[in-house]
Amino acid sequence: MEADDPIIPIASAAQLAGMHPQTLRQYDRLGLVVPRRTSGKSRRYSLREVAQLREVQRLSSEGVSLQGIKRVLELENEVVALRTRVRQLETALANELLSRPGARVFASSTQGDVVPLRHGTRAARRTELMVWRPVAIDPDEE
């Protein structure tokens, strides 16, 4: 069972959140906490949505407007979605790196650009000499 699984009916969600079921219906209409629906159109809340209902109650008791609460919840939902996407991308990258060890080889060109090389090839050996002369810094300019 995951935190986002819609398994809790409205009466139980209201009890867990310490609210009246009509308040949950109103929050659903306002778009604050929108539960998923069953095929029979009844509301089913997830554990995460019950936690959001508690957060709505807490913010409301602190004097935050419903519009402000809605914005806070939207931002929190966006953070959750972005964290999930980052985990997916990290997993995909790790799987890619594990499936092709040593497949990515790079070298530097004479202009300093990064140049990809095929696995098993070597960069051309250069024998040019570069002389570096640091610029003297005038102590009065600092």
Coordinates of C-alpha atoms in Angstrom, one line a residue, residues 21-116:
P21 CA -17.6 15.2 5.9
Q22 CA -19.4 18.3 4.5
T23 CA -16.2 20.3 5.0
L24 CA -14.3 17.7 2.9
R25 CA -17.0 18.1 0.2
Q26 CA -16.6 21.9 0.3
Y27 CA -12.7 21.6 0.0
D28 CA -13.2 19.2 -2.9
R29 CA -15.4 21.8 -4.7
L30 CA -12.9 24.5 -4.0
G31 CA -10.1 22.4 -5.3
L32 CA -8.1 22.4 -2.0
V33 CA -7.9 18.6 -1.5
V34 CA -9.4 16.7 -4.4
P35 CA -9.9 13.0 -3.8
R36 CA -10.2 10.4 -6.5
R37 CA -13.5 8.9 -7.3
T38 CA -14.6 5.3 -7.6
S39 CA -16.6 4.0 -10.5
G40 CA -19.8 4.8 -8.5
K41 CA -18.5 8.4 -8.0
S42 CA -17.9 8.2 -4.3
R43 CA -14.8 10.0 -2.9
R44 CA -11.8 8.0 -1.8
Y45 CA -9.0 9.7 0.0
S46 CA -5.3 8.6 0.3
L47 CA -3.2 8.9 3.4
R48 CA -1.4 11.8 1.8
E49 CA -4.7 13.6 1.2
V50 CA -5.7 13.0 4.8
A51 CA -2.4 14.6 5.9
Q52 CA -3.2 17.6 3.5
L53 CA -6.6 17.9 5.2
R54 CA -4.9 18.2 8.5
E55 CA -2.5 20.8 7.0
V56 CA -5.5 22.8 5.8
Q57 CA -7.0 22.7 9.2
R58 CA -3.8 23.9 10.8
L59 CA -3.2 26.7 8.3
S60 CA -6.8 27.8 8.6
S61 CA -6.5 28.0 12.4
E62 CA -3.5 30.2 12.0
G63 CA -5.5 32.6 9.9
V64 CA -4.3 31.7 6.4
S65 CA -7.0 32.3 3.8
L66 CA -8.4 29.4 1.7
Q67 CA -6.7 30.9 -1.4
G68 CA -3.4 31.0 0.5
I69 CA -3.9 27.4 1.6
K70 CA -4.7 26.3 -1.9
R71 CA -1.4 27.9 -3.1
V72 CA 0.6 26.2 -0.3
L73 CA -0.9 22.8 -1.2
E74 CA -0.3 23.3 -4.9
L75 CA 3.4 24.1 -4.2
E76 CA 3.7 21.1 -1.9
N77 CA 2.2 18.8 -4.6
E78 CA 4.6 20.2 -7.1
V79 CA 7.5 19.5 -4.8
V80 CA 6.3 15.9 -4.4
A81 CA 5.9 15.5 -8.2
L82 CA 9.4 16.9 -8.8
R83 CA 11.0 14.7 -6.2
T84 CA 9.3 11.7 -7.8
R85 CA 10.6 12.7 -11.2
V86 CA 14.1 13.2 -9.9
R87 CA 14.0 9.7 -8.4
Q88 CA 12.8 8.3 -11.7
L89 CA 15.6 10.1 -13.6
E90 CA 18.2 9.0 -11.1
T91 CA 17.1 5.4 -11.4
A92 CA 17.1 5.6 -15.2
L93 CA 20.6 7.1 -15.2
A94 CA 21.9 4.5 -12.8
N95 CA 20.4 1.7 -14.9
E96 CA 22.0 3.2 -18.1
L97 CA 25.4 3.5 -16.5
L98 CA 25.2 0.0 -15.2
S99 CA 24.2 -1.4 -18.6
R100 CA 27.0 0.3 -20.5
P101 CA 30.1 0.5 -18.3
G102 CA 32.9 2.4 -19.9
A103 CA 30.7 3.3 -22.9
R104 CA 31.2 7.1 -22.4
V105 CA 34.7 8.2 -23.0
F106 CA 35.6 11.9 -23.6
A107 CA 38.7 13.9 -24.6
S108 CA 39.5 17.5 -24.9
S109 CA 40.1 19.2 -28.2
T110 CA 42.9 21.7 -28.8
Q111 CA 40.3 24.5 -28.4
G112 CA 39.2 23.1 -25.0
D113 CA 35.9 21.5 -26.3
V114 CA 34.8 18.2 -25.0
V115 CA 34.9 15.5 -27.7
P116 CA 33.2 12.1 -27.3

